[in-house]
mmCIF file of C-alpha atoms and ligand atoms in Angstrom:
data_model
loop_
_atom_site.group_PDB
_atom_site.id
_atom_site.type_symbol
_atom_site.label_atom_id
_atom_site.label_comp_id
_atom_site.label_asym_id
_atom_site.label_seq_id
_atom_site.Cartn_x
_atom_site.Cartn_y
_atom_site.Cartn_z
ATOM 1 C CA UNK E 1 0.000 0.000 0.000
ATOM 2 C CA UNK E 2 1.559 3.547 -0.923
ATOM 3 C CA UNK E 3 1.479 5.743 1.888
ATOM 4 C CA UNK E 4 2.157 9.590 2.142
ATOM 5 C CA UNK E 5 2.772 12.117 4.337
ATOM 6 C CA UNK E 6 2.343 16.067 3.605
ATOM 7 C CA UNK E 7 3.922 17.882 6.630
ATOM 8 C CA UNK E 8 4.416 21.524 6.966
ATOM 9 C CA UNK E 9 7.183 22.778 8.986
ATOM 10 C CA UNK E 10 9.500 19.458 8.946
ATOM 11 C CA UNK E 11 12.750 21.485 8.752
ATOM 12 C CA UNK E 12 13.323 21.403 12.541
ATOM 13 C CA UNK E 13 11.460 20.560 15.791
ATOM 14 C CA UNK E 14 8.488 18.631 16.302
ATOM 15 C CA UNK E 15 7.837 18.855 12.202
ATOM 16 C CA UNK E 16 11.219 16.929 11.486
ATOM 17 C CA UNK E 17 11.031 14.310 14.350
ATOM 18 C CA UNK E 18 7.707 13.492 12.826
ATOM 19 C CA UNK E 19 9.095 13.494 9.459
ATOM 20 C CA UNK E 20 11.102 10.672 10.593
ATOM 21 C CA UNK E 21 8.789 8.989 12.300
ATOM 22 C CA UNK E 22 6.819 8.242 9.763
ATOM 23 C CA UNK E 23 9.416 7.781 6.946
ATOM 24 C CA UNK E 24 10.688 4.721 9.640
ATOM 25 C CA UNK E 25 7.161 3.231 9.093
ATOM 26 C CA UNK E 26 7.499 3.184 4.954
ATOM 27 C CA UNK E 27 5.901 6.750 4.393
ATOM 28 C CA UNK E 28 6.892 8.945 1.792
ATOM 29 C CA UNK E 29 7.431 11.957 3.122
ATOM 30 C CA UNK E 30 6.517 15.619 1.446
ATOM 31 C CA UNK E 31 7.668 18.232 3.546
ATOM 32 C CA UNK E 32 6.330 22.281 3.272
ATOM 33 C CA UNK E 33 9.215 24.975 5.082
ATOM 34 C CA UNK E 34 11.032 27.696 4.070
ATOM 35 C CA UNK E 35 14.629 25.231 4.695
ATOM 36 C CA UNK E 36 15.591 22.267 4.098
ATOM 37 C CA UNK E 37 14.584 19.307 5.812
ATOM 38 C CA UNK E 38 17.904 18.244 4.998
ATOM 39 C CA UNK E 39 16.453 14.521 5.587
ATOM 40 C CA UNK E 40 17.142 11.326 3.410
ATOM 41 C CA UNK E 41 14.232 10.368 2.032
ATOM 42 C CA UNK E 42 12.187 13.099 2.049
ATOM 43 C CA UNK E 43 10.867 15.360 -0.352
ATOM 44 C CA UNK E 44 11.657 19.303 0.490
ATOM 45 C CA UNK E 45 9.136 21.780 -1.296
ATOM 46 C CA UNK E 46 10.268 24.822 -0.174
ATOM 47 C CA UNK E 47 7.446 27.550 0.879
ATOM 48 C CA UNK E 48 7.165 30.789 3.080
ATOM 49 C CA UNK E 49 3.254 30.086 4.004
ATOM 50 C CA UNK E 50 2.996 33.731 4.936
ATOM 51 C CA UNK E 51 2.527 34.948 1.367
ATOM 52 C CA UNK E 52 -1.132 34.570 0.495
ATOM 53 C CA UNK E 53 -0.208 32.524 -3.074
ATOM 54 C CA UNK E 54 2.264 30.357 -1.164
ATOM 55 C CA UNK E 55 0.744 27.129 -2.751
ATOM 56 C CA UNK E 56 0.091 27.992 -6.235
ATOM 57 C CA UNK E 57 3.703 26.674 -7.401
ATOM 58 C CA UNK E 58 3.398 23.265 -5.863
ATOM 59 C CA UNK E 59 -0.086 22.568 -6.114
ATOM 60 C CA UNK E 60 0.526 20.134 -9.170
ATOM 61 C CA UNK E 61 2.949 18.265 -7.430
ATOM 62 C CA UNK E 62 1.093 17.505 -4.370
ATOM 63 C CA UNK E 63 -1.705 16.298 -6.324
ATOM 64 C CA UNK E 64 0.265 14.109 -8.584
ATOM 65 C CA UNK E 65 1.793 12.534 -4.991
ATOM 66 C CA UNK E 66 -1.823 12.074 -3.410
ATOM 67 C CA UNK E 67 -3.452 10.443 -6.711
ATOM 68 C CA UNK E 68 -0.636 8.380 -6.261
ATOM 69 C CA UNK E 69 -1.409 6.850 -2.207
ATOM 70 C CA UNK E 70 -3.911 4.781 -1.263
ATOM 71 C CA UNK E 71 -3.704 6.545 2.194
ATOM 72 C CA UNK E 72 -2.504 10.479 2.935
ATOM 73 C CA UNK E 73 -1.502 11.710 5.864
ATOM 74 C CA UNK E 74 -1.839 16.064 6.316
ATOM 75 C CA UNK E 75 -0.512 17.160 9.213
ATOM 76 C CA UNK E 76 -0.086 21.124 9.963
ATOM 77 C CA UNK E 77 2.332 21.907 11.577
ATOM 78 C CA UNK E 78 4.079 24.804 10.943
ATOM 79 C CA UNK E 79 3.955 27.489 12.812
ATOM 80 C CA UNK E 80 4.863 31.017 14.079
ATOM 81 C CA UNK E 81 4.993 32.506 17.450
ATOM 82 C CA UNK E 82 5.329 36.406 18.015
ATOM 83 C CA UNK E 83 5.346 38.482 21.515
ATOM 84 C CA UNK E 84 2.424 40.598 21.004
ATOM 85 C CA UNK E 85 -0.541 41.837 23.516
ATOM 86 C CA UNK E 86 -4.394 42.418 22.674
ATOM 87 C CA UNK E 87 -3.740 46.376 23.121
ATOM 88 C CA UNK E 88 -0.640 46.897 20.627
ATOM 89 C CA UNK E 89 -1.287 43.594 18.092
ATOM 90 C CA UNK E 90 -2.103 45.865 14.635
ATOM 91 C CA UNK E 91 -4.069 44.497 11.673
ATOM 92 C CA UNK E 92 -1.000 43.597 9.369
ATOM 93 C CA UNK E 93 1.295 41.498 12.681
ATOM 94 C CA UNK E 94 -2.041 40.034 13.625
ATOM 95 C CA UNK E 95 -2.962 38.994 9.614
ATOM 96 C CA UNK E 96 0.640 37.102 9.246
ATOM 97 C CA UNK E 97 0.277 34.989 12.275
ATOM 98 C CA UNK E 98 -2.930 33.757 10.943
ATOM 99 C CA UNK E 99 -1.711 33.356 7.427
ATOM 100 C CA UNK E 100 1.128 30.978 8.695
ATOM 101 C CA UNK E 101 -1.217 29.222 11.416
ATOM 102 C CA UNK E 102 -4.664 28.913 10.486
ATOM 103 C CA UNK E 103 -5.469 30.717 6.924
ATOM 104 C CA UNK E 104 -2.328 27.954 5.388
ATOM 105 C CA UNK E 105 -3.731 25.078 6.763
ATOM 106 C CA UNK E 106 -7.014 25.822 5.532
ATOM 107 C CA UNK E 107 -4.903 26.196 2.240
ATOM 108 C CA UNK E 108 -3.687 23.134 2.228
ATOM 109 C CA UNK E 109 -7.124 21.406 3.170
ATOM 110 C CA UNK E 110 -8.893 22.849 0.465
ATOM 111 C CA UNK E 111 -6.139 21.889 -2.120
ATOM 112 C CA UNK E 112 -5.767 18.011 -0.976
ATOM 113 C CA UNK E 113 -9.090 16.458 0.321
ATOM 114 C CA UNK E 114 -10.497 15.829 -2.798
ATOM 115 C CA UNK E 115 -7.569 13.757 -3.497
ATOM 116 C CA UNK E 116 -7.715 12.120 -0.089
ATOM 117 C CA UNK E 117 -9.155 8.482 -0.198
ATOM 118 C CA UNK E 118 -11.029 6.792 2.864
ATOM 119 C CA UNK E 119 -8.254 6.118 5.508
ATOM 120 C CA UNK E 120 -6.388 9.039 5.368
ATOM 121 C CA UNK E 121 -6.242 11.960 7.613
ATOM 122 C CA UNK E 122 -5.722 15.291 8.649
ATOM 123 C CA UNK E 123 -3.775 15.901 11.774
ATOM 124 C CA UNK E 124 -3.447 19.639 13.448
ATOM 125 C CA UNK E 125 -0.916 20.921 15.254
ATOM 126 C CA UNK E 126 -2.153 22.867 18.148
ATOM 127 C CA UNK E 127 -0.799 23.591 21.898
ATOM 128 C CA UNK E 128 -1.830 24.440 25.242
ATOM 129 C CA UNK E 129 -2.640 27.537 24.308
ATOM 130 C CA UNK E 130 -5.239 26.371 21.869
ATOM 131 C CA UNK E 131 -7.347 26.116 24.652
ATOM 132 C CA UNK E 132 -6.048 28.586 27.546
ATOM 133 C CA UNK E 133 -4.264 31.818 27.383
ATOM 134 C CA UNK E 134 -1.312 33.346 28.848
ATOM 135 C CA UNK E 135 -0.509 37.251 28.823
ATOM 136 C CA UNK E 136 1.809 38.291 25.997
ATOM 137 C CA UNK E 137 0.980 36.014 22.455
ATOM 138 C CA UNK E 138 -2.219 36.970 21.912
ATOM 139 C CA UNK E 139 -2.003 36.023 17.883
ATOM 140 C CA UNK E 140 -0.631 32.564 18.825
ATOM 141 C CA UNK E 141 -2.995 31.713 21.506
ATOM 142 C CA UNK E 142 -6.280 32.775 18.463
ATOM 143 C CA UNK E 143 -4.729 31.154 15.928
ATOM 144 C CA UNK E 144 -3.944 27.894 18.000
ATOM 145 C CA UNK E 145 -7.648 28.429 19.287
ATOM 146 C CA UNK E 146 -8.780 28.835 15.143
ATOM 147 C CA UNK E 147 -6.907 25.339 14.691
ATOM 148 C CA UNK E 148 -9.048 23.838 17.338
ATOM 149 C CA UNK E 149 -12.112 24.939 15.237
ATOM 150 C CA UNK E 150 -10.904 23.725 11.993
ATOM 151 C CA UNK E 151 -10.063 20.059 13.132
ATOM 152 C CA UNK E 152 -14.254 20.156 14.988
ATOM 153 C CA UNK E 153 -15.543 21.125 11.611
ATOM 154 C CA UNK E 154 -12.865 18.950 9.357
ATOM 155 C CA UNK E 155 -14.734 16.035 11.199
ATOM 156 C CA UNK E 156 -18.188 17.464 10.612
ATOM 157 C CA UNK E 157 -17.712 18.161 6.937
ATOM 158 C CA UNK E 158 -15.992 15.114 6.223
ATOM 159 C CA UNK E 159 -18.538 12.624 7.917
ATOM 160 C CA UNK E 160 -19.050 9.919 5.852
ATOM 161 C CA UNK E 161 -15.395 10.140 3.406
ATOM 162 C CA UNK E 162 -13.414 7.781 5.208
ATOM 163 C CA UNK E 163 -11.079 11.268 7.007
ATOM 164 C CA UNK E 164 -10.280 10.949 10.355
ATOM 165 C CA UNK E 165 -9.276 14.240 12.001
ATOM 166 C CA UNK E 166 -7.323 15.006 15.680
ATOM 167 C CA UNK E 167 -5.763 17.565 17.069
ATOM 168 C CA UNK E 168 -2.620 17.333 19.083
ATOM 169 C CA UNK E 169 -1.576 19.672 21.722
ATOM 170 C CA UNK E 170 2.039 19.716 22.616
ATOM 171 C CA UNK E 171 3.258 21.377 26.135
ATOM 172 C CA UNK E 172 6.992 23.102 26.493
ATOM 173 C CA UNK E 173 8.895 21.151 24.146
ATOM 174 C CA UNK E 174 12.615 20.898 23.672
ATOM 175 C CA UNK E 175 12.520 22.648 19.690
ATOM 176 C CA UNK E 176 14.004 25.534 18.296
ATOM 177 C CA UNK E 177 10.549 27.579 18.803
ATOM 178 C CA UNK E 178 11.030 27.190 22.707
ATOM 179 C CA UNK E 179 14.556 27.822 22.777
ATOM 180 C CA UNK E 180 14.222 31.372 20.909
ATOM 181 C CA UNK E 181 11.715 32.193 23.460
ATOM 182 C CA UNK E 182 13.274 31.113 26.422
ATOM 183 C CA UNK E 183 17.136 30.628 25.376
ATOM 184 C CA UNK E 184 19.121 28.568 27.372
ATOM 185 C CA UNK E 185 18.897 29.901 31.195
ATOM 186 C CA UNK E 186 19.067 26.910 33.469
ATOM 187 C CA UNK E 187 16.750 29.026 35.962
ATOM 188 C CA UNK E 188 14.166 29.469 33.105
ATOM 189 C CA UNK E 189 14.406 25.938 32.210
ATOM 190 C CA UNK E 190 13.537 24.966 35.622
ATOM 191 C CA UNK E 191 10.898 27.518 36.128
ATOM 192 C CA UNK E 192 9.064 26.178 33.504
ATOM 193 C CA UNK E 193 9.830 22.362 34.076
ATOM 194 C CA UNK E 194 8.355 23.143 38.076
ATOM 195 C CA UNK E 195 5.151 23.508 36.203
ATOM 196 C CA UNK E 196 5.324 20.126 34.518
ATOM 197 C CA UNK E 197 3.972 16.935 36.296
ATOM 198 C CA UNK E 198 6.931 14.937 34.959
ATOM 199 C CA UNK E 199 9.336 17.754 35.955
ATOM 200 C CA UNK E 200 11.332 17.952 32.495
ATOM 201 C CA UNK E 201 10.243 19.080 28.893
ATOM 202 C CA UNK E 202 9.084 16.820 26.552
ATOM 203 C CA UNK E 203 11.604 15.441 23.805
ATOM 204 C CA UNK E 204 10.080 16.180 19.995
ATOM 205 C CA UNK E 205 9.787 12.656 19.477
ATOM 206 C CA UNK E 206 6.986 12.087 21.816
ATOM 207 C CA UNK E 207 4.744 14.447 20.206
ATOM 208 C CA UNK E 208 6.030 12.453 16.662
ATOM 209 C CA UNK E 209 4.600 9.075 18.071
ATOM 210 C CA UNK E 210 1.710 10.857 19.570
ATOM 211 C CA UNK E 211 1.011 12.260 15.740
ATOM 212 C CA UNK E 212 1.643 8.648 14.043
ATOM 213 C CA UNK E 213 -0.471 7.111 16.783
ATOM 214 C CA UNK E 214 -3.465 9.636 15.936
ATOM 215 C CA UNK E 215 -2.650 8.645 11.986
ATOM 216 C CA UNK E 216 -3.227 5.146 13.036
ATOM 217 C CA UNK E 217 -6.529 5.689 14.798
ATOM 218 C CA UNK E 218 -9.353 7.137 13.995
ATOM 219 C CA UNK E 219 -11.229 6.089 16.862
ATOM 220 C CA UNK E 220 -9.468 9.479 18.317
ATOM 221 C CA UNK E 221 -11.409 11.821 15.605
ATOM 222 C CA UNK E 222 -12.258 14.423 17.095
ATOM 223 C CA UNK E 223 -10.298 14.528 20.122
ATOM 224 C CA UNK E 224 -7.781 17.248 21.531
ATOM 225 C CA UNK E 225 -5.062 15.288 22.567
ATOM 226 C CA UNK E 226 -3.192 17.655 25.365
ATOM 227 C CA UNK E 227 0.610 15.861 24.918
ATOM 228 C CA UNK E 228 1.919 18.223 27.845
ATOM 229 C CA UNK E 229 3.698 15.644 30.141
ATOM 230 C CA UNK E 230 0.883 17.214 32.947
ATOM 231 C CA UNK E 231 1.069 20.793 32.719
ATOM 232 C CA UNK E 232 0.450 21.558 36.547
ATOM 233 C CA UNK E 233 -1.979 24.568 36.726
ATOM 234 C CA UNK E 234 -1.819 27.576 39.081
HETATM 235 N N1 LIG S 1 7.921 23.672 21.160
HETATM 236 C C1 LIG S 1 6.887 23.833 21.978
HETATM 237 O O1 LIG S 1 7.064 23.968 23.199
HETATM 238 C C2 LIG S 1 5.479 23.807 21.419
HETATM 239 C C3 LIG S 1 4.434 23.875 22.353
HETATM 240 C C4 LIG S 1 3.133 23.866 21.888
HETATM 241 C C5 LIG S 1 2.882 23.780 20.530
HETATM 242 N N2 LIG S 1 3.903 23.706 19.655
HETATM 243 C C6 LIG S 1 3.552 23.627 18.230
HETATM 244 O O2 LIG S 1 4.263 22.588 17.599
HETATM 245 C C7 LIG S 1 4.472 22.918 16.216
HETATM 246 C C8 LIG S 1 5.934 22.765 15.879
HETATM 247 O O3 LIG S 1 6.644 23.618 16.739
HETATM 248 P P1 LIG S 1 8.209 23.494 17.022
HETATM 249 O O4 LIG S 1 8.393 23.752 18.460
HETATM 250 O O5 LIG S 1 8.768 22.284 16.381
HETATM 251 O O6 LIG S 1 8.662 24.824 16.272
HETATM 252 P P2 LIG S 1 9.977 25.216 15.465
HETATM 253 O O7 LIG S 1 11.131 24.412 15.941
HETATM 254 O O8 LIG S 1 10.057 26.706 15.534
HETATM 255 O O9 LIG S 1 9.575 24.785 13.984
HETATM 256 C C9 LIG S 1 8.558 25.501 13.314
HETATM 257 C C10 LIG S 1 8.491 25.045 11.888
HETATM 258 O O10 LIG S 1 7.524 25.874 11.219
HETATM 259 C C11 LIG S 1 8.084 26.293 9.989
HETATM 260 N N3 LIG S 1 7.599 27.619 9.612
HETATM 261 C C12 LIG S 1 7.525 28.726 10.396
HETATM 262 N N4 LIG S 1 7.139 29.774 9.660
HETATM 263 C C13 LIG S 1 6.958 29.327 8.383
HETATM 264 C C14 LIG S 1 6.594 29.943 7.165
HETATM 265 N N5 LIG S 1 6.348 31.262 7.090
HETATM 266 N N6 LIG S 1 6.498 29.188 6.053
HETATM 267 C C15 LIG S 1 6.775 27.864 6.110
HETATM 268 N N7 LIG S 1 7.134 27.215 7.231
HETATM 269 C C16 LIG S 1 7.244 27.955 8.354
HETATM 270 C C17 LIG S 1 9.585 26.350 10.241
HETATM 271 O O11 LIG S 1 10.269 26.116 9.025
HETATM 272 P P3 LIG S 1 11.185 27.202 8.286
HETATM 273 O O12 LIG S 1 11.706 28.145 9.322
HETATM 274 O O13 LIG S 1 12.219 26.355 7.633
HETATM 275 O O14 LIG S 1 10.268 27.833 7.302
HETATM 276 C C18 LIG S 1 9.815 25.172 11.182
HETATM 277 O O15 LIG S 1 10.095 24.003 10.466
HETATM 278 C C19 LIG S 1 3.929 24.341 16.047
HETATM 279 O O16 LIG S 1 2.625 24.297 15.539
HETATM 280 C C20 LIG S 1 3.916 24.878 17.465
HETATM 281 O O17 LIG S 1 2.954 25.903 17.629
HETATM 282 C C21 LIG S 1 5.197 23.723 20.061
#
């Protein structure tokens, strides 16, 4: 059976790890970033999803690879996280953000699922704060809420097709995305690790199995898997 995988943001973090993941179980990997995966094996289209026409030049090539699987596997990923606040974000900040994290996916969606036969699915990429907020990202924390909404009504609109849907909800994980926004302070580390259950952050290639596991199931469409290692709350 030919299986693919469409990823977005596979050049690094959680993206790559799943990249792997799956190309370990016989997938054929596509992945969407501005870099390179740099991966063997997979397939690097390189994108910047924040320009509105971002698809149009690989459109015909992701078809061609879905007409081609008997199963597809979407998972968005990619993302962008900014410091902003409800009382300074401005129209044009706030529009990027949701071009990378919500308005792409949606993109990408409306592109593939016509090519999508029963058994595939589409897997989001959300976060903690796709269901709580914390002071100081406000266009994350919508746009993570936004992907929340799209997985509910990916499974409403695709009753019946054979498309499973889930959304996955990673805590602090050890990527690239934390690192820029907390560096590598020792002290910060362990602030944020107090507030974890299992006391450490969570290595990218749990929230890869978590992904191939949800690819594998669709018992879980639907669901909002929080993959946070116990966030303790305050
Ligand atoms: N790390 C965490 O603690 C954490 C917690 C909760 C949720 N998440 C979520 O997990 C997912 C992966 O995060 P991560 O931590 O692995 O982040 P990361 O290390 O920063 O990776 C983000 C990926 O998104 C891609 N990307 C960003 N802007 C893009 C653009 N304009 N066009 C195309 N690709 C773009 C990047 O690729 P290029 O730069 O090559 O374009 C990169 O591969 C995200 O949805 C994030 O919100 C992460």
């Amino acid at each position: 059976m030919a299986k693919l995988v469409i990823i977005t943001g596979g050049s690094q973090g959680i993206g790559r790890a799943t990249a792997q993941r799956f190309l370990a179980d016989d997938y054929r990997v596509f992945n969407l970033s501005r870099r390179d995966i740099a991966l063997s094996g997979a397939v690097q289209i390189s994108v910047d999803m924040v320009n509105v026409d971002w698809l149009s030049a690989c459109a015909e090539q992701l078809v061609a690879a879905a007409k081609e699987a008997d199963e597809v596997v979407l998972i968005h990923n990619a993302a962008r996280q900014e410091a902003d606040a409800i009382d300074s974000l401005d129209g044009a900040a706030f529009r990027d953000v949701l071009q990378v994290n919500l308005v792409a996916p949606q993109q990408l969606n409306n592109l593939m699922i016509p090519h999508m036969k029963p058994g595939s699915s589409i897997l989001y990429v959300g976060s903690t704060l796709a269901e709580k907020a914390v002071k100081g990202c406000a266009s994350y924390i919508a746009s993570k809420h936004g992907l929340v909404g799209l997985m509910r009504s990916t499974v409403q609109d695709l009753a019946g097709r054979g498309i499973h849907s889930s959304c996955v909800c990673p805590g602090f994980t050890d990527t690239g995305m934390l690192r820029g926004h907390i560096g590598d302070n020792p002290e910060i580390i362990a602030a944020i690790t107090e507030n974890v259950s299992a006391g450490r952050l969570i290595d990218p290639q749990e929230i890869a199995d978590t992904l191939h596991f949800c690819a594998r199931s669709p018992v879980l469409s639907g669901a909002v898997i929080h993959a946070n290692l116990g966030q303790i709350e305050r």
